[in-house]
Amino acid sequence: MSRKKGVTLIEILSSLAIFSVIVVSAGIVLYNVYRDWHKQRMYAGCISGAYWAAERMATELRQAQAALVFQTTSPSVWRVRFRTPASESTSRERIWYWRGDNASVDDEDDTFGYEGAFYRAQTDDDSFDASGSSKAHYQRQTLAGQIVANPSGNNIVTESASPLVVIELTLRPYPDKAEGPNNRNYTVKTTVRRRN
């Protein structure tokens, strides 16, 4: 007589245990790959935004007609102003760049904006404050986000030697959190030679 072979309960349970270990291990690997990919994508987005902002500023600084004017008066917001050849109209030739001063992103609508953002405005006035007539803050554009104070202590724009100007932007994916292994600083730095 031939004997039919079957599968025992112990064999089924051991197969299920091995299969479960393989599925859980594959899930952990896929999750880690996705997490790392997402983190690198966020870093790349931050860096490309900062590069774009630095290049735009560099292009306009190359065409600056007068000396740069740095303002750090009250309220304590770092700002730089310069004139460029009028492209649209002669009344809007002053270019302003600044980093905001408000610690919360909820206060972005306030005068100078969120401290984790870098702004640009084009105005017709040399003044820039909450009571000033230019109201550059109403015409502002956000050029880059996730900006933090430069670890070097330098301003975003510094004149190293006339006519050389250094642009330095430091950013962090989570600017409101401390720097660490999962929240590293990245610095974009370029030197511009002014033509005028």
Coordinates of C-alpha atoms in Angstrom, one line a residue:
M1 CA 0.0 0.0 0.0
S2 CA 1.2 3.5 -0.8
R3 CA 1.2 5.9 2.0
K4 CA 0.0 9.5 1.3
K5 CA 2.3 12.2 2.7
G6 CA 0.8 15.3 4.3
V7 CA 2.0 18.5 5.9
T8 CA 2.1 18.5 9.6
L9 CA 1.0 21.4 11.8
I10 CA 4.6 22.0 13.0
E11 CA 5.7 22.4 9.4
I12 CA 3.0 24.9 8.7
L13 CA 3.7 26.9 11.8
S14 CA 7.5 27.0 11.1
S15 CA 6.8 28.1 7.5
L16 CA 4.6 30.9 8.7
A17 CA 7.2 32.0 11.2
I18 CA 9.9 32.1 8.6
F19 CA 7.6 34.0 6.1
S20 CA 6.7 36.5 8.8
V21 CA 10.3 37.2 9.6
I22 CA 11.1 37.8 5.9
V23 CA 8.1 40.1 5.4
V24 CA 8.9 42.1 8.5
S25 CA 12.6 42.4 7.5
A26 CA 11.7 43.5 4.0
G27 CA 9.2 46.1 5.4
I28 CA 11.9 47.5 7.7
V29 CA 14.4 47.8 4.9
L30 CA 11.8 49.5 2.6
Y31 CA 10.8 51.9 5.3
N32 CA 14.4 52.9 5.9
V33 CA 15.1 53.4 2.2
Y34 CA 12.0 55.5 1.9
R35 CA 12.9 57.6 5.0
D36 CA 16.4 58.2 3.7
W37 CA 15.2 59.0 0.2
H38 CA 12.7 61.5 1.6
K39 CA 15.4 63.1 3.8
Q40 CA 17.8 63.5 0.9
R41 CA 15.0 64.9 -1.3
M42 CA 14.3 67.5 1.4
Y43 CA 18.0 68.4 1.7
A44 CA 18.3 68.7 -2.1
G45 CA 15.2 71.0 -2.2
C46 CA 16.7 73.3 0.5
I47 CA 20.0 73.5 -1.2
S48 CA 18.7 74.2 -4.7
G49 CA 16.4 76.9 -3.3
A50 CA 19.4 78.5 -1.5
Y51 CA 21.5 78.3 -4.7
W52 CA 18.8 79.9 -6.7
A53 CA 18.4 82.8 -4.2
A54 CA 22.2 83.3 -4.0
E55 CA 22.5 83.4 -7.8
R56 CA 19.6 85.8 -8.2
M57 CA 21.2 88.1 -5.6
A58 CA 24.6 87.7 -7.3
T59 CA 23.2 88.7 -10.6
E60 CA 21.7 91.9 -9.2
L61 CA 24.8 92.7 -7.2
R62 CA 26.9 92.5 -10.3
Q63 CA 24.8 95.4 -11.7
A64 CA 24.6 97.5 -8.6
Q65 CA 25.2 101.1 -9.3
A66 CA 26.0 102.5 -5.8
A67 CA 27.6 101.3 -2.6
L68 CA 25.7 98.7 -0.6
V69 CA 23.9 100.1 2.4
F70 CA 23.6 97.7 5.3
Q71 CA 21.0 98.3 8.0
T72 CA 20.8 96.6 11.3
T73 CA 18.9 99.3 13.2
S74 CA 15.8 98.7 15.3
P75 CA 14.1 96.4 14.9
S76 CA 17.2 94.3 14.7
V77 CA 16.8 92.8 11.2
W78 CA 19.8 92.5 8.9
R79 CA 19.1 94.2 5.6
V80 CA 21.1 95.2 2.5
R81 CA 20.0 97.8 -0.1
F82 CA 21.5 98.8 -3.4
R83 CA 20.5 100.4 -6.7
T84 CA 20.4 98.6 -10.0
P85 CA 19.9 99.9 -13.5
A86 CA 16.1 100.5 -13.8
S87 CA 14.7 97.6 -15.8
E88 CA 11.0 98.2 -15.4
S89 CA 10.8 101.8 -14.4
T90 CA 13.1 104.4 -12.8
S91 CA 10.9 104.6 -9.7
R92 CA 11.6 101.1 -8.6
E93 CA 15.3 100.8 -8.7
R94 CA 16.1 100.0 -5.0
I95 CA 16.6 96.4 -4.3
W96 CA 16.3 95.1 -0.7
Y97 CA 17.3 91.7 0.7
W98 CA 16.8 90.7 4.3
R99 CA 16.2 87.8 6.7
G100 CA 13.1 88.1 8.8
D101 CA 13.0 88.6 12.6
N102 CA 9.9 86.7 13.9
A103 CA 10.6 83.4 15.7
S104 CA 7.3 81.9 14.6
V105 CA 6.2 81.1 11.1
D106 CA 2.7 82.2 12.2
D107 CA 4.1 85.7 12.3
E108 CA 5.2 85.8 8.7
D109 CA 2.7 88.5 7.9
D110 CA 4.3 90.8 10.3
T111 CA 6.6 93.6 9.1
F112 CA 9.8 91.8 8.5
G113 CA 8.6 88.2 8.2
Y114 CA 9.7 84.8 9.6
E115 CA 13.4 84.5 10.6
G116 CA 13.7 81.2 8.7
A117 CA 13.0 83.0 5.4
F118 CA 15.1 85.2 3.1
Y119 CA 13.2 88.0 1.3
R120 CA 13.6 90.4 -1.6
A121 CA 11.7 93.6 -2.5
Q122 CA 12.1 96.2 -5.2
T123 CA 11.0 99.7 -4.1
D124 CA 11.4 103.4 -4.9
D125 CA 12.5 104.5 -1.4
D126 CA 15.7 104.4 0.7
S127 CA 13.9 103.8 4.0
F128 CA 12.7 100.5 5.3
D129 CA 11.0 100.3 8.6
A130 CA 7.5 99.7 9.9
S131 CA 6.7 103.4 9.7
G132 CA 8.7 104.2 6.6
S133 CA 7.1 105.3 3.4
S134 CA 8.6 102.6 1.2
K135 CA 6.8 99.7 2.9
A136 CA 9.1 97.2 1.2
H137 CA 7.8 94.5 3.4
Y138 CA 4.4 94.7 1.5
Q139 CA 6.2 94.0 -1.8
R140 CA 8.4 91.3 -0.6
Q141 CA 9.0 87.9 -2.2
T142 CA 10.2 84.9 -0.3
L143 CA 13.4 83.7 -2.1
A144 CA 14.4 80.8 0.3
G145 CA 13.2 79.1 3.3
Q146 CA 14.8 77.2 6.2
I147 CA 17.5 79.9 6.6
V148 CA 19.4 80.1 9.9
A149 CA 22.1 82.4 11.2
N150 CA 25.5 81.8 9.6
P151 CA 27.8 79.7 12.0
S152 CA 30.7 81.8 10.8
G153 CA 29.0 84.9 12.3
N154 CA 29.0 86.7 8.9
N155 CA 26.1 88.6 7.5
I156 CA 24.3 87.2 4.5
V157 CA 26.2 89.7 2.3
T158 CA 29.5 91.2 3.3
E159 CA 32.0 93.4 1.3
S160 CA 35.3 91.6 1.6
A161 CA 37.3 94.0 -0.6
S162 CA 36.0 96.5 -3.0
P163 CA 34.5 95.5 -5.5
L164 CA 34.2 91.9 -4.1
V165 CA 31.1 90.9 -2.2
V166 CA 30.5 87.6 -0.5
I167 CA 27.1 86.0 -0.3
E168 CA 26.7 83.4 2.4
L169 CA 23.4 81.6 3.1
T170 CA 23.2 78.8 5.7
L171 CA 20.1 76.6 5.8
R172 CA 18.8 73.7 7.8
P173 CA 15.8 71.4 6.9
Y174 CA 14.2 72.1 10.3
P175 CA 15.4 75.7 11.2
D176 CA 13.4 75.7 14.4
K177 CA 15.2 72.7 15.8
A178 CA 18.8 72.4 16.9
E179 CA 21.5 71.3 14.5
G180 CA 22.2 67.5 14.8
P181 CA 22.9 64.4 12.7
N182 CA 19.4 64.4 11.2
N183 CA 19.2 68.2 10.9
R184 CA 22.5 69.4 9.4
N185 CA 23.5 72.9 8.4
Y186 CA 24.4 73.5 4.7
T187 CA 26.1 76.7 3.6
V188 CA 25.9 78.2 0.1
K189 CA 28.7 80.7 -0.4
T190 CA 29.6 82.7 -3.5
T191 CA 31.9 85.7 -4.2
V192 CA 30.7 88.4 -6.6
R193 CA 32.7 91.0 -8.4
R194 CA 30.6 94.2 -8.8
R195 CA 30.9 95.8 -12.3
N196 CA 30.0 99.3 -11.2

